[in-house]
Amino acid sequence: MASSRPLRGLITLLLFTVSTFNASNVAAAAMSNCKCGYHDAAADTLFTESVIVYFNETGALPLNGLEVQEYEHKYEKGWNSQYRMGASAANVEVGNSTSNRTSLEMHILPSSPKHLVVGSEVRTSRQDIRYGSFRSLLRSPPPMVLGGSVLTMSLKYNLTEATSLNLMNTKDPKKAWVNFLLHDDFPNPSSGVGYSNITNITTSPWDFTEYRVDWTPKEINYFIDGVLFRTMTKEQDKKLPSVPGALYFTHWSTGNYFSSQGPPPNKTVANVGWVRLFFNSSTMTEDDHTAFDSRCHASDACPQSDLTLRGATPYSPAATLKWKQIDPPRNQHTPALVIVIICSVISGVVLLNAIIRRLPFDKVRMAKQKLRTLRAPKQKQHTSPYAPSLQLVSDDATYSPPTPSIYSAYAPRSEALSLNEAAVRSSVWPDSERLSSAWATPGNGMTPTLRHASREDLSIRMSAATLETAMTRHPSMAPSITADPKGSGMKTLSKDLHAYFTAHPLDSRSESPVGTSSGSSVANGSSLRHASTSKDVDAIEQMRDEPPVYTTDVIDYGTEPGKGYVPIVAVAPLRPQHAQLENFHHDEADRKSPEQIDEKQQISEKQPAPPKTEGLTNAPIAAKRVDYLAGLVALSSLLVTAIHFSLTFIPAAVNPGAYYHYKSEIWAKKIIDPYLLNLIWIGPFLMTSTRFLVASYLKSGKLLGVAEKTVGRPFRLLIPITAIAMLEYFLMDSGALTWLEYLPSVTWSTWPFAVVPTTFGNFISELLELAYLIPNAAPQITTNYCTGVLWTIPVQLQGSWVTLLGVIVIREIKTPWKRFGYYAFCFLMHWYAVSWGTYFYFGIMLADLDLTYKWKPWLYARPLAYYPLVALCFCAGFGGLTMDLVTQWTNVNYSTWEYGVHPDIPTGLPIMFTGANSYPEYFVPKLNGLVFSMGFQALVELSPLVQKALSFKFFVYVFPHIFTIYLIHGFIYWSLGAMICVYLSAHGFPYWLNLLIVAICCYSTLVASLPLLTPVVETLGKNVTSNIWLFASQRPAPRRPTLFPFPDDLLACRGTTALDENLSKSDKKHVEMMGRKDVEKAVVQGHVEDDERAEVAAHELHEEEVAHELEVQRKLSVQIDREAHAENHGDHHGLRS
């Protein structure tokens, strides 16, 4: 019995060989009878070529007309493709190990540590397939529990010229489905059908089922077991595939959550039972088609339904080559190309010129001049230790005084002034320690310059005519101008002349003394430009519009033989706001610590007091820059960019459960992420912006500032966003984000995603949504914009209304305990309502404490209250961040617990009782973020050490560019960064080195783009917004004709004389008869007579006015005489009685 088994096997093999030989003979005979092609009567299609393979009739590989592929992709396309595809010939075999019938078995292996999933692929040897009917018997990958895979039948030339039919088992067998895709479309559920919904077929989708794709120039139809499930026509998709390619069978997985949800954890197999392909060849020429049409008819073709057909039609070697498009001749495009090049060069030159003109060459020249000034030999120019003497210089002398840093904080900015012979160049210097001898005669080596600057740089002039006027009215002043006894060429003014100019201030634009100036401010911003605190800036802006008044000040005392001390006078601007500014500076002094105040007093006691001058006003002291607030905002912005960089390239350092390249990413998630890569850093940014928003109203109580911010706030935010978004969409349309879709297969992060809006109307709708969206929600534009940063715009905009309304109410609550009780009530209600309003109210409270209650001086004077409060703020800030650290190590999510306490909007119940309790979305405020922001913001306000750290110069440099960084950093990451990352990964760079190069390139590009984009952003934001406010708050100027002040017909009457314009048609004949010259002489004579009559009338009017004045004076004299007579008569009567 046992000995008969080998014999039986041999007989079976012989029978199989004979049957295969007979089948091949039959197939060859069948193919020889189908020289007129293959016809489908139902679809009325005729195709000339075929490839037919039954794998149960095939002994082994290689297969007739099919090729097994081997490859390993360096990257993969797909927004969610976290794995790369590969194929190996070892994964393809003919057998029946997984079913009862012999088939082509296509295996797929689990993923490697480098996220490479090696599957299997077979394609046709021919790559000339263009249109046809493609039928195959396929068996889906089996149901899986932990991961899925895809069996695909696709016709493909490239990603855009492709169509595919995909069988996906997914992780959950209940969600297994078939989808039908064109090009490289996203696998939407609408493009397929679930296995559970395929009920009108005779077999189960999990078993062998026939699938069919019919491709014609007009449409593509997809069938399952002979039932049509989807049709795509040329009308529906103008880019219907039309390029020849090959047919592929692929078993693959890229981990796409929206398709297969793989890869599988174990080796998995999918099966192909048979393949029947009928198609046309792109290698046929026009002559071939003509010959075929003349030789064959549809009735002569073999039916496609004939199951006896086998094998493949013969083909030439050209059919195995990939199709290449023949480019049309380019000579006809040469003129257009030349024009484009010329225009591009001109545009580049113009742009380069604009950039060069914006370069700070003036600052470089000023720096060089300052250096020469400092190196010049010093000469003593004044006679007392308190101020320089007044200098009178020649008419032609033009000087550049030293920069403000050499003088003091009070001095105007550098300006070049041309002074007349008796002109007085004046300013106020409070001490001599910061003076330079550069303010001297032309012999000191300074280069005369002239600067045509704004009205702020206008000089204050006092000419010889002014002095002469003063000496004429006060003769005692004439001998008062004396030479400096020290021989310095200086001249001094006497006390009488000083008193005169004190009583008659000078207008900066006039040569005569005036009581007050009605002009606009001159040099009014010089000593105020360094102010950056919200308190001082708002007050200075309020005072800037007040008219200037000029007065004199004694800046030195010289000696004169026989007279002793003689005052040296300087003309200085005196503004009505000086008294208010002094209050500000007193407030600044109050805000200093007691130690600083005592130290300042001790220093002042050591210095000798200057001579007293009564009735004179000191120059304003420049307000200090609050650089630490700028540094805080800049730090928050930079940390947000770091978070987005990590989400894009190092997801495991931010997202829990993300795939990691190195284990160090897990440690970064547990240690660094809670403190530096935490989204709650947005809180200090919101609070700081609130402080500047309400400062002016808390000080002044004027609603004008509130109205201005209410009008300008939406435009300040949305106009730059609109411009940058349009720029990004233009670049995205140009292919700037081409490599972003390949990035997930390299970084293993699915966070990056951005597509251009489908229509311009959608773009406008998304922008308007930013203005009206009520937080908490994510606007739709976050899916179309590079990084989802724009979700904070609705928070800031809606928070602005909360802030501006809230500060009006708060200022009206005068009692402190009631005011802070109201703060506490707002904190509690906004927190419970899951609102960002708590952040804004806390920002109002900090501004209120600083501006209204002066809490800093009060705390500095009480160390027992100051240091415990600072420690409490530190603990709150540090503890808010540490809560996320505890979650990383204990897996206890406190944010989920806290979120469950808040109410569910639809039901009104706590969220924890609705079954929807989960970790809150990124746009929802969290309690630990609120605690951190409150503590850290208060610590910044109170701690000089933290303020010094945040005043780092780099942060101060970044601060003016934060809005630009906010808008463009994501685009740089997702365009340049994605391209570099994918390229370096494809060339085998280690991932750590890849990331280092990407970070350097991205941040260098970001910094380099700031000088170009920030002026645009600021122009569109601040300047346009200020113009909108002016249009809204001021009455517009009266409308003038376009040609004003010229006549409206100025252009229409060119070439005609005034005589032609004034003559009618009937008079022109008379002109021709008399002669034009005679008429013009007559007209001129008439004008002369008119002028004479006008002069006579004016003279008569003048005589009448003079007569009227004389009559008024006569009547007034008579009235005075009568009153005097009556008074004398009354006195006489009194004496007599």
mmCIF file of N, CA, C and O in Angstrom, residues 8-81:
data_model
loop_
_atom_site.group_PDB
_atom_site.id
_atom_site.type_symbol
_atom_site.label_atom_id
_atom_site.label_comp_id
_atom_site.label_asym_id
_atom_site.label_seq_id
_atom_site.Cartn_x
_atom_site.Cartn_y
_atom_site.Cartn_z
ATOM 1 N N ARG A 8 1.452 6.549 -7.594
ATOM 2 C CA ARG A 8 0.253 7.385 -7.751
ATOM 3 C C ARG A 8 0.636 8.846 -7.952
ATOM 4 O O ARG A 8 0.037 9.572 -8.754
ATOM 5 N N GLY A 9 1.626 9.316 -7.228
ATOM 6 C CA GLY A 9 2.067 10.700 -7.392
ATOM 7 C C GLY A 9 2.643 10.961 -8.762
ATOM 8 O O GLY A 9 2.424 12.015 -9.374
ATOM 9 N N LEU A 10 3.391 9.982 -9.278
ATOM 10 C CA LEU A 10 3.971 10.139 -10.607
ATOM 11 C C LEU A 10 2.894 10.209 -11.671
ATOM 12 O O LEU A 10 2.965 11.012 -12.610
ATOM 13 N N ILE A 11 1.867 9.360 -11.513
ATOM 14 C CA ILE A 11 0.755 9.372 -12.479
ATOM 15 C C ILE A 11 0.030 10.715 -12.433
ATOM 16 O O ILE A 11 -0.336 11.291 -13.470
ATOM 17 N N THR A 12 -0.166 11.258 -11.208
ATOM 18 C CA THR A 12 -0.840 12.558 -11.070
ATOM 19 C C THR A 12 -0.043 13.662 -11.751
ATOM 20 O O THR A 12 -0.591 14.539 -12.436
ATOM 21 N N LEU A 13 1.267 13.654 -11.578
ATOM 22 C CA LEU A 13 2.119 14.659 -12.213
ATOM 23 C C LEU A 13 2.053 14.576 -13.729
ATOM 24 O O LEU A 13 1.986 15.586 -14.433
ATOM 25 N N LEU A 14 2.055 13.321 -14.254
ATOM 26 C CA LEU A 14 1.977 13.148 -15.710
ATOM 27 C C LEU A 14 0.651 13.658 -16.255
ATOM 28 O O LEU A 14 0.600 14.323 -17.289
ATOM 29 N N LEU A 15 -0.420 13.355 -15.523
ATOM 30 C CA LEU A 15 -1.741 13.827 -15.964
ATOM 31 C C LEU A 15 -1.803 15.353 -15.951
ATOM 32 O O LEU A 15 -2.370 15.975 -16.852
ATOM 33 N N PHE A 16 -1.220 15.978 -14.901
ATOM 34 C CA PHE A 16 -1.227 17.446 -14.802
ATOM 35 C C PHE A 16 -0.418 18.060 -15.942
ATOM 36 O O PHE A 16 -0.804 19.059 -16.550
ATOM 37 N N THR A 17 0.718 17.409 -16.258
ATOM 38 C CA THR A 17 1.542 17.932 -17.353
ATOM 39 C C THR A 17 0.812 17.832 -18.685
ATOM 40 O O THR A 17 0.825 18.756 -19.499
ATOM 41 N N VAL A 18 0.154 16.684 -18.886
ATOM 42 C CA VAL A 18 -0.587 16.499 -20.137
ATOM 43 C C VAL A 18 -1.726 17.494 -20.243
ATOM 44 O O VAL A 18 -1.968 18.106 -21.297
ATOM 45 N N SER A 19 -2.438 17.690 -19.126
ATOM 46 C CA SER A 19 -3.570 18.640 -19.157
ATOM 47 C C SER A 19 -3.085 20.050 -19.399
ATOM 48 O O SER A 19 -3.713 20.836 -20.125
ATOM 49 N N THR A 20 -1.942 20.410 -18.790
ATOM 50 C CA THR A 20 -1.383 21.751 -19.013
ATOM 51 C C THR A 20 -0.974 21.935 -20.460
ATOM 52 O O THR A 20 -1.205 22.970 -21.081
ATOM 53 N N PHE A 21 -0.352 20.890 -21.035
ATOM 54 C CA PHE A 21 0.063 20.965 -22.438
ATOM 55 C C PHE A 21 -1.141 21.112 -23.358
ATOM 56 O O PHE A 21 -1.144 21.924 -24.277
ATOM 57 N N ASN A 22 -2.198 20.330 -23.052
ATOM 58 C CA ASN A 22 -3.411 20.431 -23.864
ATOM 59 C C ASN A 22 -4.054 21.809 -23.731
ATOM 60 O O ASN A 22 -4.548 22.371 -24.714
ATOM 61 N N ALA A 23 -4.044 22.336 -22.459
ATOM 62 C CA ALA A 23 -4.656 23.661 -22.242
ATOM 63 C C ALA A 23 -3.887 24.727 -23.005
ATOM 64 O O ALA A 23 -4.471 25.648 -23.600
ATOM 65 N N SER A 24 -2.554 24.627 -23.003
ATOM 66 C CA SER A 24 -1.764 25.624 -23.726
ATOM 67 C C SER A 24 -1.992 25.538 -25.219
ATOM 68 O O SER A 24 -2.030 26.551 -25.914
ATOM 69 N N ASN A 25 -2.157 24.294 -25.708
ATOM 70 C CA ASN A 25 -2.452 24.138 -27.148
ATOM 71 C C ASN A 25 -3.790 24.749 -27.493
ATOM 72 O O ASN A 25 -3.951 25.399 -28.527
ATOM 73 N N VAL A 26 -4.773 24.488 -26.598
ATOM 74 C CA VAL A 26 -6.107 25.063 -26.826
ATOM 75 C C VAL A 26 -6.041 26.576 -26.784
ATOM 76 O O VAL A 26 -6.659 27.296 -27.588
ATOM 77 N N ALA A 27 -5.255 27.096 -25.798
ATOM 78 C CA ALA A 27 -5.137 28.551 -25.684
ATOM 79 C C ALA A 27 -4.490 29.142 -26.912
ATOM 80 O O ALA A 27 -4.918 30.169 -27.439
ATOM 81 N N ALA A 28 -3.427 28.478 -27.373
ATOM 82 C CA ALA A 28 -2.758 28.982 -28.579
ATOM 83 C C ALA A 28 -3.687 28.981 -29.766
ATOM 84 O O ALA A 28 -3.706 29.920 -30.572
ATOM 85 N N ALA A 29 -4.484 27.902 -29.856
ATOM 86 C CA ALA A 29 -5.446 27.844 -30.970
ATOM 87 C C ALA A 29 -6.495 28.922 -30.827
ATOM 88 O O ALA A 29 -6.902 29.544 -31.828
ATOM 89 N N ALA A 30 -6.927 29.163 -29.579
ATOM 90 C CA ALA A 30 -7.944 30.198 -29.356
ATOM 91 C C ALA A 30 -7.397 31.571 -29.697
ATOM 92 O O ALA A 30 -8.079 32.402 -30.302
ATOM 93 N N MET A 31 -6.141 31.859 -29.278
ATOM 94 C CA MET A 31 -5.557 33.152 -29.558
ATOM 95 C C MET A 31 -5.356 33.367 -31.059
ATOM 96 O O MET A 31 -5.528 34.471 -31.565
ATOM 97 N N SER A 32 -5.008 32.304 -31.761
ATOM 98 C CA SER A 32 -4.811 32.441 -33.212
ATOM 99 C C SER A 32 -6.105 32.750 -33.929
ATOM 100 O O SER A 32 -6.084 33.287 -35.045
ATOM 101 N N ASN A 33 -7.221 32.430 -33.303
ATOM 102 C CA ASN A 33 -8.515 32.706 -33.927
ATOM 103 C C ASN A 33 -9.080 34.069 -33.542
ATOM 104 O O ASN A 33 -10.193 34.397 -33.931
ATOM 105 N N CYS A 34 -8.335 34.862 -32.727
ATOM 106 C CA CYS A 34 -8.834 36.172 -32.243
ATOM 107 C C CYS A 34 -7.989 37.313 -32.783
ATOM 108 O O CYS A 34 -7.629 38.246 -32.050
ATOM 109 N N LYS A 35 -7.659 37.232 -34.083
ATOM 110 C CA LYS A 35 -6.856 38.293 -34.690
ATOM 111 C C LYS A 35 -7.638 39.586 -34.863
ATOM 112 O O LYS A 35 -7.048 40.630 -35.129
ATOM 113 N N CYS A 36 -8.969 39.513 -34.751
ATOM 114 C CA CYS A 36 -9.799 40.724 -34.865
ATOM 115 C C CYS A 36 -10.200 41.255 -33.502
ATOM 116 O O CYS A 36 -11.159 42.045 -33.378
ATOM 117 N N GLY A 37 -9.516 40.832 -32.442
ATOM 118 C CA GLY A 37 -9.734 41.422 -31.140
ATOM 119 C C GLY A 37 -10.773 40.717 -30.314
ATOM 120 O O GLY A 37 -11.204 39.602 -30.613
ATOM 121 N N TYR A 38 -11.217 41.451 -29.252
ATOM 122 C CA TYR A 38 -12.123 40.886 -28.247
ATOM 123 C C TYR A 38 -13.261 41.876 -28.040
ATOM 124 O O TYR A 38 -13.019 43.065 -27.740
ATOM 125 N N HIS A 39 -14.465 41.383 -28.187
ATOM 126 C CA HIS A 39 -15.649 42.246 -28.178
ATOM 127 C C HIS A 39 -16.513 41.943 -26.974
ATOM 128 O O HIS A 39 -16.687 40.784 -26.582
ATOM 129 N N ASP A 40 -17.044 43.015 -26.360
ATOM 130 C CA ASP A 40 -18.007 42.883 -25.265
ATOM 131 C C ASP A 40 -19.319 43.469 -25.766
ATOM 132 O O ASP A 40 -19.443 44.692 -25.939
ATOM 133 N N ALA A 41 -20.294 42.601 -26.012
ATOM 134 C CA ALA A 41 -21.563 43.043 -26.575
ATOM 135 C C ALA A 41 -22.335 43.918 -25.604
ATOM 136 O O ALA A 41 -23.008 44.874 -26.017
ATOM 137 N N ALA A 42 -22.258 43.612 -24.303
ATOM 138 C CA ALA A 42 -23.021 44.384 -23.321
ATOM 139 C C ALA A 42 -22.511 45.821 -23.233
ATOM 140 O O ALA A 42 -23.292 46.778 -23.173
ATOM 141 N N ALA A 43 -21.204 45.994 -23.206
ATOM 142 C CA ALA A 43 -20.626 47.346 -23.107
ATOM 143 C C ALA A 43 -20.335 47.953 -24.463
ATOM 144 O O ALA A 43 -19.990 49.145 -24.531
ATOM 145 N N ASP A 44 -20.455 47.144 -25.548
ATOM 146 C CA ASP A 44 -20.177 47.588 -26.910
ATOM 147 C C ASP A 44 -18.762 48.155 -27.005
ATOM 148 O O ASP A 44 -18.536 49.270 -27.462
ATOM 149 N N THR A 45 -17.793 47.355 -26.560
ATOM 150 C CA THR A 45 -16.393 47.750 -26.621
ATOM 151 C C THR A 45 -15.610 46.676 -27.363
ATOM 152 O O THR A 45 -15.922 45.485 -27.298
ATOM 153 N N LEU A 46 -14.556 47.103 -28.062
ATOM 154 C CA LEU A 46 -13.700 46.211 -28.820
ATOM 155 C C LEU A 46 -12.248 46.543 -28.509
ATOM 156 O O LEU A 46 -11.826 47.704 -28.624
ATOM 157 N N PHE A 47 -11.482 45.540 -28.080
ATOM 158 C CA PHE A 47 -10.080 45.740 -27.737
ATOM 159 C C PHE A 47 -9.232 44.728 -28.509
ATOM 160 O O PHE A 47 -9.678 43.614 -28.807
ATOM 161 N N THR A 48 -8.003 45.111 -28.816
ATOM 162 C CA THR A 48 -7.160 44.319 -29.711
ATOM 163 C C THR A 48 -6.216 43.374 -28.977
ATOM 164 O O THR A 48 -5.735 42.401 -29.578
ATOM 165 N N GLU A 49 -5.888 43.618 -27.712
ATOM 166 C CA GLU A 49 -4.876 42.848 -27.008
ATOM 167 C C GLU A 49 -5.493 42.148 -25.796
ATOM 168 O O GLU A 49 -6.564 42.543 -25.302
ATOM 169 N N SER A 50 -4.745 41.123 -25.285
ATOM 170 C CA SER A 50 -5.238 40.412 -24.105
ATOM 171 C C SER A 50 -4.084 39.761 -23.360
ATOM 172 O O SER A 50 -3.027 39.454 -23.951
ATOM 173 N N VAL A 51 -4.292 39.587 -22.039
ATOM 174 C CA VAL A 51 -3.431 38.785 -21.179
ATOM 175 C C VAL A 51 -4.367 37.997 -20.275
ATOM 176 O O VAL A 51 -5.117 38.577 -19.490
ATOM 177 N N ILE A 52 -4.316 36.652 -20.376
ATOM 178 C CA ILE A 52 -5.222 35.796 -19.612
ATOM 179 C C ILE A 52 -4.390 34.728 -18.906
ATOM 180 O O ILE A 52 -3.642 33.974 -19.563
ATOM 181 N N VAL A 53 -4.493 34.704 -17.579
ATOM 182 C CA VAL A 53 -3.728 33.752 -16.786
ATOM 183 C C VAL A 53 -4.650 33.152 -15.731
ATOM 184 O O VAL A 53 -5.305 33.896 -14.980
ATOM 185 N N TYR A 54 -4.658 31.818 -15.658
ATOM 186 C CA TYR A 54 -5.338 31.091 -14.582
ATOM 187 C C TYR A 54 -4.242 30.440 -13.726
ATOM 188 O O TYR A 54 -3.511 29.564 -14.213
ATOM 189 N N PHE A 55 -4.164 30.880 -12.476
ATOM 190 C CA PHE A 55 -3.044 30.424 -11.657
ATOM 191 C C PHE A 55 -3.187 28.970 -11.194
ATOM 192 O O PHE A 55 -2.204 28.363 -10.790
ATOM 193 N N ASN A 56 -4.417 28.419 -11.241
ATOM 194 C CA ASN A 56 -4.559 26.999 -10.912
ATOM 195 C C ASN A 56 -4.069 26.117 -12.052
ATOM 196 O O ASN A 56 -3.988 24.900 -11.920
ATOM 197 N N GLU A 57 -3.745 26.736 -13.227
ATOM 198 C CA GLU A 57 -3.204 26.000 -14.362
ATOM 199 C C GLU A 57 -1.722 26.290 -14.568
ATOM 200 O O GLU A 57 -1.128 25.864 -15.554
ATOM 201 N N THR A 58 -1.154 27.062 -13.634
ATOM 202 C CA THR A 58 0.234 27.474 -13.762
ATOM 203 C C THR A 58 1.080 26.710 -12.761
ATOM 204 O O THR A 58 0.729 26.628 -11.569
ATOM 205 N N GLY A 59 2.187 26.167 -13.241
ATOM 206 C CA GLY A 59 3.012 25.370 -12.353
ATOM 207 C C GLY A 59 3.828 26.219 -11.392
ATOM 208 O O GLY A 59 3.853 25.980 -10.192
ATOM 209 N N ALA A 60 4.534 27.191 -11.884
ATOM 210 C CA ALA A 60 5.426 27.996 -11.039
ATOM 211 C C ALA A 60 5.737 29.299 -11.756
ATOM 212 O O ALA A 60 5.370 29.502 -12.918
ATOM 213 N N LEU A 61 6.451 30.174 -11.061
ATOM 214 C CA LEU A 61 6.907 31.436 -11.633
ATOM 215 C C LEU A 61 8.124 31.166 -12.516
ATOM 216 O O LEU A 61 8.854 30.189 -12.292
ATOM 217 N N PRO A 62 8.421 31.999 -13.510
ATOM 218 C CA PRO A 62 7.718 33.222 -13.903
ATOM 219 C C PRO A 62 6.436 32.946 -14.661
ATOM 220 O O PRO A 62 6.242 31.863 -15.197
ATOM 221 N N LEU A 63 5.586 33.958 -14.709
ATOM 222 C CA LEU A 63 4.278 33.826 -15.330
ATOM 223 C C LEU A 63 4.294 34.479 -16.710
ATOM 224 O O LEU A 63 5.020 35.458 -16.940
ATOM 225 N N ASN A 64 3.484 33.965 -17.579
ATOM 226 C CA ASN A 64 3.401 34.497 -18.931
ATOM 227 C C ASN A 64 2.700 35.857 -18.921
ATOM 228 O O ASN A 64 1.534 35.982 -18.584
ATOM 229 N N GLY A 65 3.437 36.934 -19.283
ATOM 230 C CA GLY A 65 2.878 38.280 -19.351
ATOM 231 C C GLY A 65 2.874 39.024 -18.037
ATOM 232 O O GLY A 65 2.449 40.175 -17.995
ATOM 233 N N LEU A 66 3.360 38.410 -16.927
ATOM 234 C CA LEU A 66 3.373 39.059 -15.609
ATOM 235 C C LEU A 66 4.790 39.020 -15.042
ATOM 236 O O LEU A 66 5.552 38.082 -15.285
ATOM 237 N N GLU A 67 5.141 40.046 -14.260
ATOM 238 C CA GLU A 67 6.455 40.158 -13.651
ATOM 239 C C GLU A 67 6.325 40.418 -12.160
ATOM 240 O O GLU A 67 5.457 41.189 -11.739
ATOM 241 N N VAL A 68 7.168 39.784 -11.368
ATOM 242 C CA VAL A 68 7.211 40.010 -9.915
ATOM 243 C C VAL A 68 8.162 41.164 -9.629
ATOM 244 O O VAL A 68 9.281 41.204 -10.173
ATOM 245 N N GLN A 69 7.740 42.090 -8.771
ATOM 246 C CA GLN A 69 8.508 43.305 -8.490
ATOM 247 C C GLN A 69 9.242 43.195 -7.149
ATOM 248 O O GLN A 69 8.770 42.542 -6.213
ATOM 249 N N GLU A 70 10.369 43.890 -7.056
ATOM 250 C CA GLU A 70 11.121 44.026 -5.816
ATOM 251 C C GLU A 70 11.566 45.487 -5.669
ATOM 252 O O GLU A 70 12.127 46.047 -6.612
ATOM 253 N N TYR A 71 11.321 46.074 -4.513
ATOM 254 C CA TYR A 71 11.721 47.464 -4.271
ATOM 255 C C TYR A 71 11.633 47.776 -2.779
ATOM 256 O O TYR A 71 11.076 46.992 -1.990
ATOM 257 N N GLU A 72 12.143 48.939 -2.418
ATOM 258 C CA GLU A 72 12.068 49.468 -1.045
ATOM 259 C C GLU A 72 11.975 50.979 -1.149
ATOM 260 O O GLU A 72 12.954 51.653 -1.476
ATOM 261 N N HIS A 73 10.799 51.534 -0.885
ATOM 262 C CA HIS A 73 10.599 52.971 -1.021
ATOM 263 C C HIS A 73 11.347 53.728 0.083
ATOM 264 O O HIS A 73 11.357 53.307 1.234
ATOM 265 N N LYS A 74 11.925 54.860 -0.290
ATOM 266 C CA LYS A 74 12.590 55.724 0.680
ATOM 267 C C LYS A 74 11.589 56.620 1.420
ATOM 268 O O LYS A 74 11.844 57.071 2.523
ATOM 269 N N TYR A 75 10.473 56.911 0.790
ATOM 270 C CA TYR A 75 9.398 57.694 1.401
ATOM 271 C C TYR A 75 8.108 57.328 0.709
ATOM 272 O O TYR A 75 8.095 56.706 -0.366
ATOM 273 N N GLU A 76 7.006 57.711 1.317
ATOM 274 C CA GLU A 76 5.690 57.326 0.816
ATOM 275 C C GLU A 76 4.776 58.538 0.816
ATOM 276 O O GLU A 76 4.876 59.416 1.681
ATOM 277 N N LYS A 77 3.900 58.597 -0.161
ATOM 278 C CA LYS A 77 2.962 59.707 -0.227
ATOM 279 C C LYS A 77 1.690 59.372 0.516
ATOM 280 O O LYS A 77 1.146 58.280 0.369
ATOM 281 N N GLY A 78 1.218 60.337 1.314
ATOM 282 C CA GLY A 78 -0.019 60.139 2.073
ATOM 283 C C GLY A 78 0.024 60.924 3.369
ATOM 284 O O GLY A 78 1.019 60.884 4.108
ATOM 285 N N TRP A 79 -1.047 61.667 3.652
ATOM 286 C CA TRP A 79 -1.089 62.481 4.868
ATOM 287 C C TRP A 79 -0.993 61.634 6.133
ATOM 288 O O TRP A 79 -0.580 62.139 7.179
ATOM 289 N N ASN A 80 -1.369 60.373 6.050
ATOM 290 C CA ASN A 80 -1.369 59.517 7.228
ATOM 291 C C ASN A 80 -0.519 58.259 7.038
ATOM 292 O O ASN A 80 -0.658 57.293 7.782
ATOM 293 N N SER A 81 0.347 58.266 6.044
ATOM 294 C CA SER A 81 1.188 57.104 5.765
ATOM 295 C C SER A 81 2.446 57.172 6.626
ATOM 296 O O SER A 81 3.422 57.834 6.271
#
